[in-house]
PDB file of C-alpha atoms and ligand atoms in Angstrom:
ATOM      1  CA  UNK A   1    -110.258 -88.628  25.517  1.00 67.00           C
ATOM      2  CA  UNK A   2    -108.121 -85.399  26.434  1.00 74.00           C
ATOM      3  CA  UNK A   3    -108.261 -84.159  29.659  1.00 83.00           C
ATOM      4  CA  UNK A   4    -110.319 -80.983  30.335  1.00 95.00           C
ATOM      5  CA  UNK A   5    -108.935 -77.732  29.775  1.00 98.00           C
ATOM      6  CA  UNK A   6    -109.150 -74.993  32.543  1.00 98.00           C
ATOM      7  CA  UNK A   7    -111.668 -73.319  29.913  1.00 98.00           C
ATOM      8  CA  UNK A   8    -114.015 -75.954  30.050  1.00 98.00           C
ATOM      9  CA  UNK A   9    -113.601 -76.766  33.467  1.00 98.00           C
ATOM     10  CA  UNK A  10    -115.074 -73.061  34.485  1.00 98.00           C
ATOM     11  CA  UNK A  11    -117.526 -73.363  32.683  1.00 98.00           C
ATOM     12  CA  UNK A  12    -116.140 -72.085  29.057  1.00 98.00           C
ATOM     13  CA  UNK A  13    -117.594 -69.002  26.991  1.00 98.00           C
ATOM     14  CA  UNK A  14    -120.644 -68.660  29.650  1.00 98.00           C
ATOM     15  CA  UNK A  15    -117.599 -68.008  32.517  1.00 98.00           C
ATOM     16  CA  UNK A  16    -114.988 -65.674  30.221  1.00 98.00           C
ATOM     17  CA  UNK A  17    -117.955 -63.076  28.775  1.00 98.00           C
ATOM     18  CA  UNK A  18    -119.001 -62.646  32.271  1.00 98.00           C
ATOM     19  CA  UNK A  19    -115.646 -62.607  33.534  1.00 99.00           C
ATOM     20  CA  UNK A  20    -114.831 -59.433  30.807  1.00 98.00           C
ATOM     21  CA  UNK A  21    -118.168 -58.080  30.970  1.00 98.00           C
ATOM     22  CA  UNK A  22    -117.734 -57.357  34.239  1.00 98.00           C
ATOM     23  CA  UNK A  23    -113.670 -56.412  34.431  1.00 98.00           C
ATOM     24  CA  UNK A  24    -115.067 -53.593  31.697  1.00 98.00           C
ATOM     25  CA  UNK A  25    -117.845 -52.127  34.220  1.00 98.00           C
ATOM     26  CA  UNK A  26    -115.050 -52.048  36.291  1.00 98.00           C
ATOM     27  CA  UNK A  27    -112.937 -50.011  34.332  1.00 98.00           C
ATOM     28  CA  UNK A  28    -115.428 -48.001  32.515  1.00 98.00           C
ATOM     29  CA  UNK A  29    -115.970 -46.115  35.942  1.00 98.00           C
ATOM     30  CA  UNK A  30    -112.598 -46.314  37.048  1.00 98.00           C
ATOM     31  CA  UNK A  31    -110.746 -42.485  36.935  1.00 98.00           C
ATOM     32  CA  UNK A  32    -107.164 -43.999  36.256  1.00 98.00           C
ATOM     33  CA  UNK A  33    -108.161 -46.687  33.864  1.00 98.00           C
ATOM     34  CA  UNK A  34    -110.117 -45.400  31.379  1.00 98.00           C
ATOM     35  CA  UNK A  35    -108.368 -42.434  30.266  1.00 97.00           C
ATOM     36  CA  UNK A  36    -105.777 -44.668  29.091  1.00 97.00           C
ATOM     37  CA  UNK A  37    -108.313 -46.318  27.042  1.00 97.00           C
ATOM     38  CA  UNK A  38    -108.116 -44.388  23.683  1.00 94.00           C
ATOM     39  CA  UNK A  39    -111.625 -45.840  22.053  1.00 95.00           C
ATOM     40  CA  UNK A  40    -115.060 -44.217  23.334  1.00 95.00           C
ATOM     41  CA  UNK A  41    -116.381 -47.467  22.822  1.00 98.00           C
ATOM     42  CA  UNK A  42    -115.153 -50.627  25.424  1.00 98.00           C
ATOM     43  CA  UNK A  43    -116.877 -53.140  23.708  1.00 98.00           C
ATOM     44  CA  UNK A  44    -114.169 -54.064  20.798  1.00 98.00           C
ATOM     45  CA  UNK A  45    -111.327 -53.974  23.688  1.00 98.00           C
ATOM     46  CA  UNK A  46    -113.320 -56.118  26.214  1.00 98.00           C
ATOM     47  CA  UNK A  47    -114.094 -58.784  22.682  1.00 98.00           C
ATOM     48  CA  UNK A  48    -109.876 -58.305  22.483  1.00 98.00           C
ATOM     49  CA  UNK A  49    -109.431 -59.264  26.129  1.00 98.00           C
ATOM     50  CA  UNK A  50    -112.520 -62.032  26.096  1.00 98.00           C
ATOM     51  CA  UNK A  51    -110.705 -63.516  23.189  1.00 98.00           C
ATOM     52  CA  UNK A  52    -106.942 -63.269  24.682  1.00 98.00           C
ATOM     53  CA  UNK A  53    -108.028 -65.154  28.011  1.00 98.00           C
ATOM     54  CA  UNK A  54    -110.174 -67.595  26.153  1.00 98.00           C
ATOM     55  CA  UNK A  55    -107.670 -68.680  24.307  1.00 98.00           C
ATOM     56  CA  UNK A  56    -104.669 -68.653  26.836  1.00 98.00           C
ATOM     57  CA  UNK A  57    -106.700 -71.223  29.133  1.00 98.00           C
ATOM     58  CA  UNK A  58    -107.441 -73.477  27.033  1.00 98.00           C
ATOM     59  CA  UNK A  59    -110.222 -72.343  24.440  1.00 98.00           C
ATOM     60  CA  UNK A  60    -111.189 -71.063  20.857  1.00 98.00           C
ATOM     61  CA  UNK A  61    -107.846 -69.813  18.874  1.00 98.00           C
ATOM     62  CA  UNK A  62    -109.794 -66.984  17.667  1.00 98.00           C
ATOM     63  CA  UNK A  63    -107.404 -64.342  19.550  1.00 98.00           C
ATOM     64  CA  UNK A  64    -104.058 -65.651  17.090  1.00 98.00           C
ATOM     65  CA  UNK A  65    -106.598 -65.806  14.062  1.00 98.00           C
ATOM     66  CA  UNK A  66    -107.361 -61.759  14.361  1.00 98.00           C
ATOM     67  CA  UNK A  67    -104.508 -60.712  15.813  1.00 98.00           C
ATOM     68  CA  UNK A  68    -101.519 -62.445  15.517  1.00 98.00           C
ATOM     69  CA  UNK A  69     -99.083 -63.337  18.031  1.00 98.00           C
ATOM     70  CA  UNK A  70     -99.948 -61.508  21.689  1.00 97.00           C
ATOM     71  CA  UNK A  71     -97.469 -59.817  22.403  1.00 97.00           C
ATOM     72  CA  UNK A  72     -99.166 -58.325  24.743  1.00 98.00           C
ATOM     73  CA  UNK A  73     -95.698 -56.158  26.527  1.00 98.00           C
ATOM     74  CA  UNK A  74     -95.394 -54.837  23.295  1.00 98.00           C
ATOM     75  CA  UNK A  75     -98.753 -54.220  22.734  1.00 98.00           C
ATOM     76  CA  UNK A  76     -98.932 -52.169  26.099  1.00 98.00           C
ATOM     77  CA  UNK A  77     -96.327 -49.524  25.248  1.00 97.00           C
ATOM     78  CA  UNK A  78     -97.928 -47.509  24.053  1.00 97.00           C
ATOM     79  CA  UNK A  79     -99.709 -46.960  27.666  1.00 98.00           C
ATOM     80  CA  UNK A  80     -98.120 -45.811  30.410  1.00 97.00           C
ATOM     81  CA  UNK A  81     -98.161 -48.422  33.195  1.00 98.00           C
ATOM     82  CA  UNK A  82     -96.860 -48.338  36.659  1.00 98.00           C
ATOM     83  CA  UNK A  83     -97.431 -49.532  40.023  1.00 97.00           C
ATOM     84  CA  UNK A  84    -100.882 -46.762  40.373  1.00 97.00           C
ATOM     85  CA  UNK A  85    -102.334 -48.331  36.472  1.00 98.00           C
ATOM     86  CA  UNK A  86    -101.101 -52.251  37.770  1.00 98.00           C
ATOM     87  CA  UNK A  87    -103.365 -51.660  40.847  1.00 98.00           C
ATOM     88  CA  UNK A  88    -106.257 -50.268  39.542  1.00 98.00           C
ATOM     89  CA  UNK A  89    -106.145 -53.089  36.501  1.00 98.00           C
ATOM     90  CA  UNK A  90    -106.056 -55.435  39.208  1.00 98.00           C
ATOM     91  CA  UNK A  91    -108.652 -54.004  41.436  1.00 98.00           C
ATOM     92  CA  UNK A  92    -111.064 -54.418  38.644  1.00 98.00           C
ATOM     93  CA  UNK A  93    -109.968 -57.809  37.839  1.00 99.00           C
ATOM     94  CA  UNK A  94    -110.004 -58.824  41.633  1.00 98.00           C
ATOM     95  CA  UNK A  95    -113.888 -57.280  41.315  1.00 98.00           C
ATOM     96  CA  UNK A  96    -114.461 -59.908  37.841  1.00 98.00           C
ATOM     97  CA  UNK A  97    -113.294 -62.973  39.544  1.00 98.00           C
ATOM     98  CA  UNK A  98    -115.363 -62.428  42.591  1.00 98.00           C
ATOM     99  CA  UNK A  99    -117.838 -62.317  40.458  1.00 98.00           C
ATOM    100  CA  UNK A 100    -117.878 -66.011  39.290  1.00 98.00           C
ATOM    101  CA  UNK A 101    -119.314 -68.300  41.376  1.00 98.00           C
ATOM    102  CA  UNK A 102    -117.856 -71.182  42.904  1.00 98.00           C
ATOM    103  CA  UNK A 103    -120.215 -73.385  40.879  1.00 97.00           C
ATOM    104  CA  UNK A 104    -118.153 -72.209  38.437  1.00 97.00           C
ATOM    105  CA  UNK A 105    -114.922 -71.218  39.887  1.00 98.00           C
ATOM    106  CA  UNK A 106    -113.662 -73.329  42.863  1.00 97.00           C
ATOM    107  CA  UNK A 107    -111.369 -72.564  44.913  1.00 98.00           C
ATOM    108  CA  UNK A 108    -108.440 -73.918  43.411  1.00 98.00           C
ATOM    109  CA  UNK A 109    -109.439 -72.262  39.794  1.00 98.00           C
ATOM    110  CA  UNK A 110    -110.183 -69.655  41.098  1.00 98.00           C
ATOM    111  CA  UNK A 111    -106.735 -69.386  42.635  1.00 98.00           C
ATOM    112  CA  UNK A 112    -104.848 -70.314  39.630  1.00 98.00           C
ATOM    113  CA  UNK A 113    -106.889 -67.552  37.425  1.00 98.00           C
ATOM    114  CA  UNK A 114    -105.902 -64.660  40.348  1.00 98.00           C
ATOM    115  CA  UNK A 115    -102.329 -65.571  40.032  1.00 98.00           C
ATOM    116  CA  UNK A 116    -102.006 -65.273  36.995  1.00 98.00           C
ATOM    117  CA  UNK A 117    -103.612 -62.263  37.025  1.00 99.00           C
ATOM    118  CA  UNK A 118    -101.151 -60.548  39.227  1.00 98.00           C
ATOM    119  CA  UNK A 119     -98.545 -62.127  37.382  1.00 98.00           C
ATOM    120  CA  UNK A 120     -99.368 -61.359  34.070  1.00 98.00           C
ATOM    121  CA  UNK A 121    -100.730 -57.218  35.308  1.00 98.00           C
ATOM    122  CA  UNK A 122     -96.695 -57.223  37.047  1.00 98.00           C
ATOM    123  CA  UNK A 123     -95.188 -58.242  33.222  1.00 98.00           C
ATOM    124  CA  UNK A 124     -97.251 -54.912  31.846  1.00 98.00           C
ATOM    125  CA  UNK A 125     -95.599 -52.692  34.172  1.00 98.00           C
ATOM    126  CA  UNK A 126     -93.466 -50.363  31.752  1.00 98.00           C
ATOM    127  CA  UNK A 127     -92.944 -46.861  34.041  1.00 97.00           C
ATOM    128  CA  UNK A 128     -92.163 -46.133  37.400  1.00 89.00           C
ATOM    129  CA  UNK A 129     -95.003 -45.310  39.714  1.00 80.00           C
TER     130      UNK A 129
HETATM  131  C1  HEM B   1    -105.244 -54.224  25.610  1.00 83.62           C
HETATM  132  C2  HEM B   1    -104.356 -51.114  29.576  1.00 83.62           C
HETATM  133  C3  HEM B   1    -102.876 -54.881  31.920  1.00 83.62           C
HETATM  134  C4  HEM B   1    -104.251 -58.002  28.673  1.00 83.62           C
HETATM  135  C5  HEM B   1    -104.943 -52.760  26.504  1.00 83.62           C
HETATM  136  C6  HEM B   1    -105.059 -51.054  26.188  1.00 83.62           C
HETATM  137  C7  HEM B   1    -105.382 -50.883  27.418  1.00 83.62           C
HETATM  138  C8  HEM B   1    -104.617 -51.712  28.336  1.00 83.62           C
HETATM  139  C9  HEM B   1    -106.017 -49.099  27.507  1.00 83.62           C
HETATM  140  C10 HEM B   1    -105.945 -51.033  24.740  1.00 83.62           C
HETATM  141  C11 HEM B   1    -107.613 -51.073  24.700  1.00 83.62           C
HETATM  142  C12 HEM B   1    -107.947 -52.097  23.160  1.00 83.62           C
HETATM  143  O1  HEM B   1    -107.858 -51.416  22.485  1.00 83.62           O
HETATM  144  O2  HEM B   1    -107.981 -52.813  23.405  1.00 83.62           O
HETATM  145  C13 HEM B   1    -103.612 -52.544  31.004  1.00 83.62           C
HETATM  146  C14 HEM B   1    -103.223 -51.949  32.110  1.00 83.62           C
HETATM  147  C15 HEM B   1    -102.585 -52.778  32.997  1.00 83.62           C
HETATM  148  C16 HEM B   1    -103.148 -54.217  31.749  1.00 83.62           C
HETATM  149  C17 HEM B   1    -103.264 -50.186  32.215  1.00 83.62           C
HETATM  150  C18 HEM B   1    -102.253 -53.040  34.121  1.00 83.62           C
HETATM  151  C19 HEM B   1    -101.247 -53.967  34.427  1.00 83.62           C
HETATM  152  C20 HEM B   1    -103.690 -56.234  30.785  1.00 83.62           C
HETATM  153  C21 HEM B   1    -103.307 -57.416  31.711  1.00 83.62           C
HETATM  154  C22 HEM B   1    -103.737 -58.133  30.048  1.00 83.62           C
HETATM  155  C23 HEM B   1    -103.995 -57.493  29.324  1.00 83.62           C
HETATM  156  C24 HEM B   1    -102.831 -58.575  32.979  1.00 83.62           C
HETATM  157  C25 HEM B   1    -103.661 -60.270  29.706  1.00 83.62           C
HETATM  158  C26 HEM B   1    -103.638 -60.647  31.045  1.00 83.62           C
HETATM  159  C27 HEM B   1    -104.878 -57.136  27.316  1.00 83.62           C
HETATM  160  C28 HEM B   1    -104.762 -57.691  25.653  1.00 83.62           C
HETATM  161  C29 HEM B   1    -105.744 -56.319  25.489  1.00 83.62           C
HETATM  162  C30 HEM B   1    -105.183 -55.139  26.037  1.00 83.62           C
HETATM  163  C31 HEM B   1    -105.561 -58.862  24.869  1.00 83.62           C
HETATM  164  C32 HEM B   1    -105.671 -56.114  23.475  1.00 83.62           C
HETATM  165  C33 HEM B   1    -104.563 -56.169  22.962  1.00 83.62           C
HETATM  166  C34 HEM B   1    -104.835 -56.473  21.024  1.00 83.62           C
HETATM  167  O3  HEM B   1    -104.816 -57.502  20.355  1.00 83.62           O
HETATM  168  O4  HEM B   1    -104.601 -55.583  21.081  1.00 83.62           O
HETATM  169  N1  HEM B   1    -104.418 -52.423  27.578  1.00 83.62           N
HETATM  170  N2  HEM B   1    -103.851 -53.667  30.510  1.00 83.62           N
HETATM  171  N3  HEM B   1    -103.671 -56.101  29.914  1.00 83.62           N
HETATM  172  N4  HEM B   1    -104.344 -55.337  27.117  1.00 83.62           N
HETATM  173 FE1  HEM B   1    -103.947 -54.121  28.843  1.00 83.62          FE
END
């Protein structure tokens, strides 16, 4: 028997669905972030983010089946991401993480997820301010 993945431990598909749905609800009304998204429909972006996070945390590998290697920093090059955009992104993500109840996301997993998002957001910064 293999050890449970993070993906399984926090509730699998449903949890990653709820997390990304809540995140994009915030993005949709954020005046700094919303203009950065090229498509009018945020649905496809939400799905790409969900597939990526599921794969990163040990779930299905659908992201790479469809999109290949993530190369996230490169994929973010077309968008100007300074400290303002990073802060707005993290604001939305903190709200999304807070919306997942502690039955699914205990303190230890919540902290790991939060620290990952903060590290990943910093690594996407490609412009000053
Ligand atoms: C794509 C913005 C950080 C994961 C995108 C897109 C934008 C964007 C505008 C294009 C939407 C689309 O059509 O898919 C930002 C901003 C960030 C940020 C402003 C602030 C720091 C992150 C972080 C992650 C992430 C930290 C991962 C933890 C993704 C993924 C995609 C994406 C997986 C889709 C890539 C693809 O397959 O094309 N982001 N992002 N982003 N972002 Fe971010």
